[in-house]
CSV table of C-alpha atoms in Angstrom, one decimal:
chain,number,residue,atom,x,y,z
A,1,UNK,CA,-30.1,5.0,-11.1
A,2,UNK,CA,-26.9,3.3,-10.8
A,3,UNK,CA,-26.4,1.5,-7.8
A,4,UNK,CA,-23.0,0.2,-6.4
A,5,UNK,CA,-22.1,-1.9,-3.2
A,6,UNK,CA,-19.3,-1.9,-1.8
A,7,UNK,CA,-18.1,-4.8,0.9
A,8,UNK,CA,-15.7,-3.6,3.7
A,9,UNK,CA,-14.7,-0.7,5.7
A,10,UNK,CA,-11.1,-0.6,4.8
A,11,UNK,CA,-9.2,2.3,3.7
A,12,UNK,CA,-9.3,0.9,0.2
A,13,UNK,CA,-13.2,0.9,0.2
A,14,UNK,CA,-13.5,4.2,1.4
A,15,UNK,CA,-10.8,5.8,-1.4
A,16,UNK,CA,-13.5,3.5,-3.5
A,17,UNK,CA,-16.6,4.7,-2.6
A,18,UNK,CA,-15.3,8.5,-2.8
A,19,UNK,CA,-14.3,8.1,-6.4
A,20,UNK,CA,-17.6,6.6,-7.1
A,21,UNK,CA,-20.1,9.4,-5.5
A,22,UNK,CA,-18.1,12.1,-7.4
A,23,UNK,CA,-19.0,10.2,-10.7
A,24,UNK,CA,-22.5,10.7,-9.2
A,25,UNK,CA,-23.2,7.1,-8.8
A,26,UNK,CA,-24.7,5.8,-5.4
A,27,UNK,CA,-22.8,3.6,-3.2
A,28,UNK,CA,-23.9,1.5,-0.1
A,29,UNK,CA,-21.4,0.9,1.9
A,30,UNK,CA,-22.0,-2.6,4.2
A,31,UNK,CA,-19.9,-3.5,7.1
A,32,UNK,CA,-20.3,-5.4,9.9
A,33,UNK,CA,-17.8,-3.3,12.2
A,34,UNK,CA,-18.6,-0.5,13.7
A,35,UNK,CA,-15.3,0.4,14.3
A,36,UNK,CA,-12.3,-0.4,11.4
A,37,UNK,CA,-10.0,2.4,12.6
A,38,UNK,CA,-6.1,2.1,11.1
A,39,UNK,CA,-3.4,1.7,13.5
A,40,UNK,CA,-2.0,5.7,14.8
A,41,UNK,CA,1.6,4.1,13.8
A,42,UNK,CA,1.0,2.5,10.3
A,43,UNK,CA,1.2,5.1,6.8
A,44,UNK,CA,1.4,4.7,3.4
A,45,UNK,CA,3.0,5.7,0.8
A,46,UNK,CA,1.9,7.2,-2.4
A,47,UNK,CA,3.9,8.2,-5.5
A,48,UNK,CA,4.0,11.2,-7.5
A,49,UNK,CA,1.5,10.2,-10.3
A,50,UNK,CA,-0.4,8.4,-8.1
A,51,UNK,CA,-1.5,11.7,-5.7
A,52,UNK,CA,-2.0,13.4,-8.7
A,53,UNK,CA,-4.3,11.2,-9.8
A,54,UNK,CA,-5.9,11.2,-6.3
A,55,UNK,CA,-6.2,14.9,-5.6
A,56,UNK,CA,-7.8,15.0,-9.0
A,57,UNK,CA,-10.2,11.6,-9.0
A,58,UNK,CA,-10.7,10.9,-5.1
A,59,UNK,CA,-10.1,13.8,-2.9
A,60,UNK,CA,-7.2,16.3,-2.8
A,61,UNK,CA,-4.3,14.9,-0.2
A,62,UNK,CA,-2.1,18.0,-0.4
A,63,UNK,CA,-3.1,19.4,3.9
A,64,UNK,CA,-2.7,15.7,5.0
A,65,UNK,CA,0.5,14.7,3.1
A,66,UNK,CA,4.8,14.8,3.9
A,67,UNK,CA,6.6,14.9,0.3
A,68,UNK,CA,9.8,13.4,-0.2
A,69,UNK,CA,12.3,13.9,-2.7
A,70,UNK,CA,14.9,11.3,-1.7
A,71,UNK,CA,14.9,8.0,-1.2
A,72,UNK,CA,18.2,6.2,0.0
A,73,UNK,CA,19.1,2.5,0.4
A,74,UNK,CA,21.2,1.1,2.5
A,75,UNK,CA,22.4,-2.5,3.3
A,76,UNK,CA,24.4,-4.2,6.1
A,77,UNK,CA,26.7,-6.1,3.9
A,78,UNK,CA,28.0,-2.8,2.5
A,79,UNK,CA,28.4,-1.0,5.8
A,80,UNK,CA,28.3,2.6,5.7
A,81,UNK,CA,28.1,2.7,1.9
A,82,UNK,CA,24.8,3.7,0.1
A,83,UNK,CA,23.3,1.0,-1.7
A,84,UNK,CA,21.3,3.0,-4.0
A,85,UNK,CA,20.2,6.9,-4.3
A,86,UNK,CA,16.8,8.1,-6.2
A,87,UNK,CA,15.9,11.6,-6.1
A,88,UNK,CA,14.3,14.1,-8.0
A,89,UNK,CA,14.9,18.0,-7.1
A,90,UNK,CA,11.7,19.1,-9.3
A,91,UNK,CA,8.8,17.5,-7.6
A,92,UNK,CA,8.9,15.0,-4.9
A,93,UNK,CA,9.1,11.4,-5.6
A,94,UNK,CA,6.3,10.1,-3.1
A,95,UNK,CA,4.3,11.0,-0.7
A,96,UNK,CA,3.9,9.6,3.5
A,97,UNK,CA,0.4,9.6,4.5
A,98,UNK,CA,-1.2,8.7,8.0
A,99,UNK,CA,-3.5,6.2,7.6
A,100,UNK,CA,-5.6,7.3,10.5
A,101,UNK,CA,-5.6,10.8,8.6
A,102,UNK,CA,-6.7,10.0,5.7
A,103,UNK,CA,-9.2,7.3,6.8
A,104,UNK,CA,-11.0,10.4,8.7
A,105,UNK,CA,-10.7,13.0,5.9
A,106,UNK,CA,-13.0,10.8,3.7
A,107,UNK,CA,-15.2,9.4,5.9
A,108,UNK,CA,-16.3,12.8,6.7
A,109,UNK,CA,-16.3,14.0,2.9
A,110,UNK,CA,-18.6,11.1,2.1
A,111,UNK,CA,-20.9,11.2,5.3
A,112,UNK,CA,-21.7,14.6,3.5
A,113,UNK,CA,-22.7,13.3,0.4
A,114,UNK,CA,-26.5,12.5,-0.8
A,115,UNK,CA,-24.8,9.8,-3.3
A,116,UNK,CA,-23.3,7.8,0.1
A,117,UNK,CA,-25.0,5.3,2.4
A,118,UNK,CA,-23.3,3.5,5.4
A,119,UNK,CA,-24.9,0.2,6.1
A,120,UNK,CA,-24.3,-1.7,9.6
A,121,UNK,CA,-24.9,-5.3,8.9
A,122,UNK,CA,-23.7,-8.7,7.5
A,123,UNK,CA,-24.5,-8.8,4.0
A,124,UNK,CA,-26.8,-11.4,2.8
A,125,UNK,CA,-26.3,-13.3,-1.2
A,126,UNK,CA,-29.9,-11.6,-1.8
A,127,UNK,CA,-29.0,-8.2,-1.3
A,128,UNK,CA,-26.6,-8.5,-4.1
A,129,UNK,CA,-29.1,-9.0,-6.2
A,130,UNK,CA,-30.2,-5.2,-5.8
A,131,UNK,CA,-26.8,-4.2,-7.6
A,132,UNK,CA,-25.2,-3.2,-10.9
A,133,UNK,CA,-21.9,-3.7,-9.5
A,134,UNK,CA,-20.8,-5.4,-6.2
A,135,UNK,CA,-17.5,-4.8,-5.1
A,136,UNK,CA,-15.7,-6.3,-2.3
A,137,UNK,CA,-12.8,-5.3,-0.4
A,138,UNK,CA,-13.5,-7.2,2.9
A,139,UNK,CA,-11.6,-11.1,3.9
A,140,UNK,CA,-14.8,-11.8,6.3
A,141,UNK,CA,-17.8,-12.0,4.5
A,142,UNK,CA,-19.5,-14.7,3.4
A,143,UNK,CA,-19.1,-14.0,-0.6
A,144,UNK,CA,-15.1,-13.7,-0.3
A,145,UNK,CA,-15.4,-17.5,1.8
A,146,UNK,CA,-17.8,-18.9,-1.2
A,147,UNK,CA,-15.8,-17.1,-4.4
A,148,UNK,CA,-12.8,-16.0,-3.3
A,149,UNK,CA,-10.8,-18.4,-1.3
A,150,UNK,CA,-8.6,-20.0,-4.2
A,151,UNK,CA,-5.2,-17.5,-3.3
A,152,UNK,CA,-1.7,-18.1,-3.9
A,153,UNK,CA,-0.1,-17.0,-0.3
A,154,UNK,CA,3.7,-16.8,0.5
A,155,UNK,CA,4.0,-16.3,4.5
A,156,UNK,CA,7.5,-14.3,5.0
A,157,UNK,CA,8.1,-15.9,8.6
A,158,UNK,CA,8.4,-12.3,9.3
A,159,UNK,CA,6.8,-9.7,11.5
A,160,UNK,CA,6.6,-6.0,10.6
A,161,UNK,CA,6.4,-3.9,13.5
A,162,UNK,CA,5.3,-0.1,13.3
A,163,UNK,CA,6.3,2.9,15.6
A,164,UNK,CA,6.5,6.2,15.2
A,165,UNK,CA,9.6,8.3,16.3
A,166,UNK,CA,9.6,11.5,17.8
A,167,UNK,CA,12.6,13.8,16.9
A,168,UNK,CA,14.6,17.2,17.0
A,169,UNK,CA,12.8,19.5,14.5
A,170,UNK,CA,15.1,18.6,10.8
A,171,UNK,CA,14.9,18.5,7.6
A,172,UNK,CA,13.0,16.0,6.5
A,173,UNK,CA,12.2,15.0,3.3
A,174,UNK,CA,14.5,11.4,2.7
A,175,UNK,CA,13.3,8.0,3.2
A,176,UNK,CA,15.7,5.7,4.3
A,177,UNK,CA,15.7,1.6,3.5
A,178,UNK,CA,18.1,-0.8,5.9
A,179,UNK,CA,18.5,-3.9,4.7
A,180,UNK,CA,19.8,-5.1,8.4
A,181,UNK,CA,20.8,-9.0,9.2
A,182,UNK,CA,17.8,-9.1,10.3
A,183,UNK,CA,15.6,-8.0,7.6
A,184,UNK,CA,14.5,-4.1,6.2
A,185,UNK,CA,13.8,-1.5,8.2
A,186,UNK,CA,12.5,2.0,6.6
A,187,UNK,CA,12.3,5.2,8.0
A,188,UNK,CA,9.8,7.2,6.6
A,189,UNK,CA,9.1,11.0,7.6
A,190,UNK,CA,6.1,12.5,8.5
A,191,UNK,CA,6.4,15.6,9.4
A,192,UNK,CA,9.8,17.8,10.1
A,193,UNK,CA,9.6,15.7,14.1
A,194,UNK,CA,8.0,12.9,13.2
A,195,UNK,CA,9.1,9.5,11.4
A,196,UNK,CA,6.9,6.6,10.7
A,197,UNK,CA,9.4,3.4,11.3
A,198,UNK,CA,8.2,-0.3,9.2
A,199,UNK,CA,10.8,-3.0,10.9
A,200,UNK,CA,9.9,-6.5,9.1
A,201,UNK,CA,11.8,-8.9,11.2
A,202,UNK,CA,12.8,-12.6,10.8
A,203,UNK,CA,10.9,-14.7,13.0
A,204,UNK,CA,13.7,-17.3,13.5
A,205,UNK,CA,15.9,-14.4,15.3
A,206,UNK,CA,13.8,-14.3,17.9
A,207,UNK,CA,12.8,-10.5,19.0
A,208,UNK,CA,10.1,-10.5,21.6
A,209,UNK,CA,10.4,-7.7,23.3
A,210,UNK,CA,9.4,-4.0,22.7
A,211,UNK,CA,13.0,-2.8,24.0
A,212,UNK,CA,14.7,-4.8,21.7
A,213,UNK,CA,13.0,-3.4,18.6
A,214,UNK,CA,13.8,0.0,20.2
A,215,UNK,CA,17.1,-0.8,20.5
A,216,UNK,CA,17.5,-2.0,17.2
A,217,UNK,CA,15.8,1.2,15.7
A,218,UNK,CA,18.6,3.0,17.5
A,219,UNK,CA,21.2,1.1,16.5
A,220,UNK,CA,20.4,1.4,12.9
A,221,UNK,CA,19.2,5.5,13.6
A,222,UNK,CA,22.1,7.7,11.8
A,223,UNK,CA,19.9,10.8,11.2
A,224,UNK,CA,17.7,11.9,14.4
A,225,UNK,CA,17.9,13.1,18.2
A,226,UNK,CA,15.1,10.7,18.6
A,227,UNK,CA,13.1,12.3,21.5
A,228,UNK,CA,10.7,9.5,22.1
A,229,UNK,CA,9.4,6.0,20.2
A,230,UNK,CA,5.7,6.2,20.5
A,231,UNK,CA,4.4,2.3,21.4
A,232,UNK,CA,5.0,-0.3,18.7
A,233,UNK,CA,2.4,-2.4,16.8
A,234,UNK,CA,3.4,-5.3,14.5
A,235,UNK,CA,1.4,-8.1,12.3
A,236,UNK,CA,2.6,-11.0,10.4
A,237,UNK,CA,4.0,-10.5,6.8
A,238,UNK,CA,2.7,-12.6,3.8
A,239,UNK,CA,1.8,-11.9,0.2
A,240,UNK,CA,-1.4,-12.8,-1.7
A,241,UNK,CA,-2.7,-13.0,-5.1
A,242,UNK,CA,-6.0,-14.2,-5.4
A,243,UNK,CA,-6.7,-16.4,-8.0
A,244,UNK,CA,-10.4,-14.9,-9.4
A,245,UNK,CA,-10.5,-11.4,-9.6
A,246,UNK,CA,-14.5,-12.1,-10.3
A,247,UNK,CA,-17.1,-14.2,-9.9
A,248,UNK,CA,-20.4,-12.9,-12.2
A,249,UNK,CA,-21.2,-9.3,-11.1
A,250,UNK,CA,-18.9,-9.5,-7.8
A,251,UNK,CA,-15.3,-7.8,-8.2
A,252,UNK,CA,-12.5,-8.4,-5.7
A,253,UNK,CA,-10.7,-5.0,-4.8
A,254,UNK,CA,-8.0,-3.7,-2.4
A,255,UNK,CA,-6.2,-6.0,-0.1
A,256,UNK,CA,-8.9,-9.1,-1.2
A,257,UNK,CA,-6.9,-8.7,-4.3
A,258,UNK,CA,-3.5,-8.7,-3.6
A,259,UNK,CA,-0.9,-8.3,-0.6
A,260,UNK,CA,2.9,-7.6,-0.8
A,261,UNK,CA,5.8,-7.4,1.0
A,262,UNK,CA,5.7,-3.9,3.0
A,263,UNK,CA,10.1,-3.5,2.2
A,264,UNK,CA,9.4,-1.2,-1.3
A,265,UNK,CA,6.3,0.7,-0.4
A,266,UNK,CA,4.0,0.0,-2.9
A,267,UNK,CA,0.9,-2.2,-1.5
A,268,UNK,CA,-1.5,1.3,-1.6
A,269,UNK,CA,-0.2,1.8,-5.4
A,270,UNK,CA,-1.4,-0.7,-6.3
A,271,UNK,CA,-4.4,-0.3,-5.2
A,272,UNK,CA,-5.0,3.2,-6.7
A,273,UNK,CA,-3.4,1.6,-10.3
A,274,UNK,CA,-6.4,-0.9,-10.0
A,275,UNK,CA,-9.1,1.8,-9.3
A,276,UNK,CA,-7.6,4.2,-12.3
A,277,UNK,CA,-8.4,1.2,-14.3
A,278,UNK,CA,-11.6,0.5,-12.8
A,279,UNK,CA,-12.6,4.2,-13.5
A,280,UNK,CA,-11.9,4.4,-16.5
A,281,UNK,CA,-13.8,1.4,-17.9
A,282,UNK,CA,-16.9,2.9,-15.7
A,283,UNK,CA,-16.5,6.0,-17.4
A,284,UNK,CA,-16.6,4.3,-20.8
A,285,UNK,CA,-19.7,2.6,-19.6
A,286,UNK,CA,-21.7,5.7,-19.0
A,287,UNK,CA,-20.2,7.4,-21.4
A,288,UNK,CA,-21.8,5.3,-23.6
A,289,UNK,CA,-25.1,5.6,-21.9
A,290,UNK,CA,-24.6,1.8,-20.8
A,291,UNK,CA,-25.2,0.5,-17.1
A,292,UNK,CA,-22.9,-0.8,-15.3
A,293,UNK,CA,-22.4,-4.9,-15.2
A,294,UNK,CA,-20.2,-7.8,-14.9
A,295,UNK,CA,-18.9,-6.9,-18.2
A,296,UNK,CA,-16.5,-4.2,-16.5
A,297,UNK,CA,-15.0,-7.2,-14.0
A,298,UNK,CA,-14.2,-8.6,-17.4
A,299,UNK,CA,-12.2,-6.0,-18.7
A,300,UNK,CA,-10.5,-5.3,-15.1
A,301,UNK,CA,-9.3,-8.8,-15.3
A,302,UNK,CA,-7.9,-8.4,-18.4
A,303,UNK,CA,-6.3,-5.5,-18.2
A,304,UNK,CA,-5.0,-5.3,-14.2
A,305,UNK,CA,-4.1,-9.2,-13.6
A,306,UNK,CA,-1.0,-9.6,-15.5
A,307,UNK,CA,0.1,-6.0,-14.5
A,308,UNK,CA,-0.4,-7.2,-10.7
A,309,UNK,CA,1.0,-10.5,-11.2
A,310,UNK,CA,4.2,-9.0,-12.9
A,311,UNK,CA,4.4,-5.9,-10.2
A,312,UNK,CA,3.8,-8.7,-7.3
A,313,UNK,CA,6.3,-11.1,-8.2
A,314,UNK,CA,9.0,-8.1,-8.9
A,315,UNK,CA,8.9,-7.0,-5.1
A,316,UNK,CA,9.0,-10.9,-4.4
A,317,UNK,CA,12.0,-11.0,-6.6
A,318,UNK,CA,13.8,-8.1,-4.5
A,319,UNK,CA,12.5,-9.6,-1.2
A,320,UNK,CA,14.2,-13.0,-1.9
A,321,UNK,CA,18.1,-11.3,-3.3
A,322,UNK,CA,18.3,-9.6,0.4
A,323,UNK,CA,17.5,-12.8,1.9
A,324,UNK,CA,19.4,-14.6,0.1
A,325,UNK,CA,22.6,-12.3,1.0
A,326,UNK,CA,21.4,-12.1,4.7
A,327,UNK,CA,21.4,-15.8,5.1
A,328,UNK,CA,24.3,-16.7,3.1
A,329,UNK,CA,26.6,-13.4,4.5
A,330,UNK,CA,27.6,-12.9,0.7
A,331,UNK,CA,27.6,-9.2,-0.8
A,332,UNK,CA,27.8,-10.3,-4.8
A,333,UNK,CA,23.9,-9.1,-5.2
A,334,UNK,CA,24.3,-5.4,-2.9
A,335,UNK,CA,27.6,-4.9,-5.5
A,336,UNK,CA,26.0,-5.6,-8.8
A,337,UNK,CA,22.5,-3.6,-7.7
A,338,UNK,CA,25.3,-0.4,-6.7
A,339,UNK,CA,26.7,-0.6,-9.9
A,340,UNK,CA,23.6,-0.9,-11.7
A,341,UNK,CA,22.0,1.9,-9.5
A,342,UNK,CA,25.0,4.3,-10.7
A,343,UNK,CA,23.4,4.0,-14.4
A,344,UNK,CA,21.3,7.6,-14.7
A,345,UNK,CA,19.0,5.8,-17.3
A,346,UNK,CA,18.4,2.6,-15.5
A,347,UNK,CA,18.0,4.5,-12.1
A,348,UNK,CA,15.6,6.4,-14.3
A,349,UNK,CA,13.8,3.3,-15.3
A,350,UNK,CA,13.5,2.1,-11.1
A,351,UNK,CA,12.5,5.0,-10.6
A,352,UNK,CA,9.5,5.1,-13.1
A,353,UNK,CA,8.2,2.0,-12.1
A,354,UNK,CA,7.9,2.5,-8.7
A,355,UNK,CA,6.0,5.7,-9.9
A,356,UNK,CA,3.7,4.4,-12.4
A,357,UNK,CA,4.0,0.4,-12.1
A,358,UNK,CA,4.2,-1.0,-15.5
A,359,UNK,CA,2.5,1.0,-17.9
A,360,UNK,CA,1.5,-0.7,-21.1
């Protein structure tokens, strides 16, 4: 039988393990955690091909998802002007997910499957050996310290602090992105009342204080009666790529694998781009009546790392512009990126790649 392990208890592993078991391959799951519950406030976001992909490979999404099919950017240097408008009127253009949400929905799918084990315990370097396929999704454990510290980090000197806002019952079904003085702020609905909020702040303009995030969110508000803001969580921004996506039958996954900057939505995509891949060379394998090996971290690296690299170091590229303007009070880059944005076949393009990533 084929045997998988997967290292972790991240949302990433889970979306993992669920894709696995419905192949009918057996996964065991080891964590030392008990408990690796997401944050109420945090979400993600998932584009169109992406849950289509995932209602299809993983587990359908459809109950636990808000679509959106507008996405509208603003910036401070252009005051009330929009930066830059995507929508589609067909079919939404992404998707807001609770985390918590659907962190529970597959935990319980796989808790009911004969395919799934959950393992409580630090794993040892012999256990591996009982593996086709390790995969590892978690920064703690021993194997990611001994294979899979060589990174190349960028710390933001930023914090991103998350909330959700409760508001009068609208319409909701546009995303808004604020390029503010003092970095992006997106509002993101949830639900027709409720709107996830992802504030990364500069850490040089000192903010310490939950008020003065809640002031800022109101300041910036334009669209809602905000009723309440629910309490605010925040971690430090930085980006990561790792520089060994393998070592022998060991595959790094998930956030391991790469981090970006929170201001475009598309860490999660990622992640789900790098597990169509992964499925699809596992399919191949048994397809071919072949077991699963270190071959497929082969062809993963070949295929995913310059993709990630490329996608990575675009958001990185978009990141640096706005900071650029903010520090230098110069709005040169929001004009050119409005008159670019007006182009319906380059607006087209933006908006395909923040669909699909880069398809080859």
């Amino acid at each position: 039988n084929m045997k998988v392990c997967i290292l972790g208890n991240s949302l990433s592993s889970l979306v993992l393990a669920k894709a696995l078991v419905n192949k009918n391959i057996y996964v065991d799951l080891w964590t030392s955690k008990k408990t690796n519950r997401p944050d109420k406030s945090r979400t993600i976001g998932i584009s169109k091909s992406n849950v289509d992909f995932f209602n299809k490979h993983v587990i359908n999404i459809e109950k636990i998802s808000w679509k959106l099919n507008k996405i509208e950017i603003f910036t401070d240097n252009l005051k009330n002007e929009k930066l830059l408008n995507f929508e589609n009127s067909n079919y939404e253009l992404f998707s807001i997910i609770k985390n918590f949400r659907l962190f529970e929905i597959l935990e319980k799918s796989l808790f009911k499957n004969k395919y799934f084990k959950k393992i409580y315990q630090s794993m040892t370097p012999k256990i591996l050996d009982n593996y086709n396929l390790v995969i590892n999704t978690d920064h703690s454990n021993p194997t990611s310290k001994k294979y899979f510290n060589k990174k190349i980090i960028k710390k933001y000197n930023s914090t991103a602090y998350t909330t959700t806002i409760n508001h009068d019952i609208i319409d909701n079904q546009t995303a808004i992105q604020i390029f503010t003085k003092r970095g992006p702020l997106a509002f993101l609905p949830v639900s027709m009342k409720e709107t996830s909020i992802v504030y990364s702040l500069h850490n040089n303009l000192k903010i310490k204080k939950n008020e003065n995030i809640e002031q800022l969110i109101r300041h910036y508000n334009f669209r809602y009666n905000i009723k309440k803001i629910e309490k605010i969580a925040s971690f430090e921004l930085k980006s990561l790529i790792l520089r060994s996506y393998y070592h022998n039958n060991i595959l790094a996954f998930g956030d391991l694998l790469h981090k970006i900057h929170p201001l475009a939505g598309q860490g999660f995509n990622m992640t789900i781009r790098d597990l169509r891949v992964l499925l699809e060379l596992i399919e191949k394998k048994l397809n071919l009546g072949l077991s699963l090996d270190s071959s497929i971290n082969y062809e993963f690296d070949k295929v995913s790392r310059h993709k990630n690299f490329v996608f990575s170091n675009g958001i990185d590229l978009i990141h640096e512009f706005f900071n650029f303007e903010r520090k230098y009070k110069n709005n040169t880059i929001s004009k050119s990126v409005q008159f670019i944005g007006k182009n319906p076949l380059l607006n087209k393009m933006f908006t395909n790649i923040a669909d699909k990533g880069f398809v080859s």
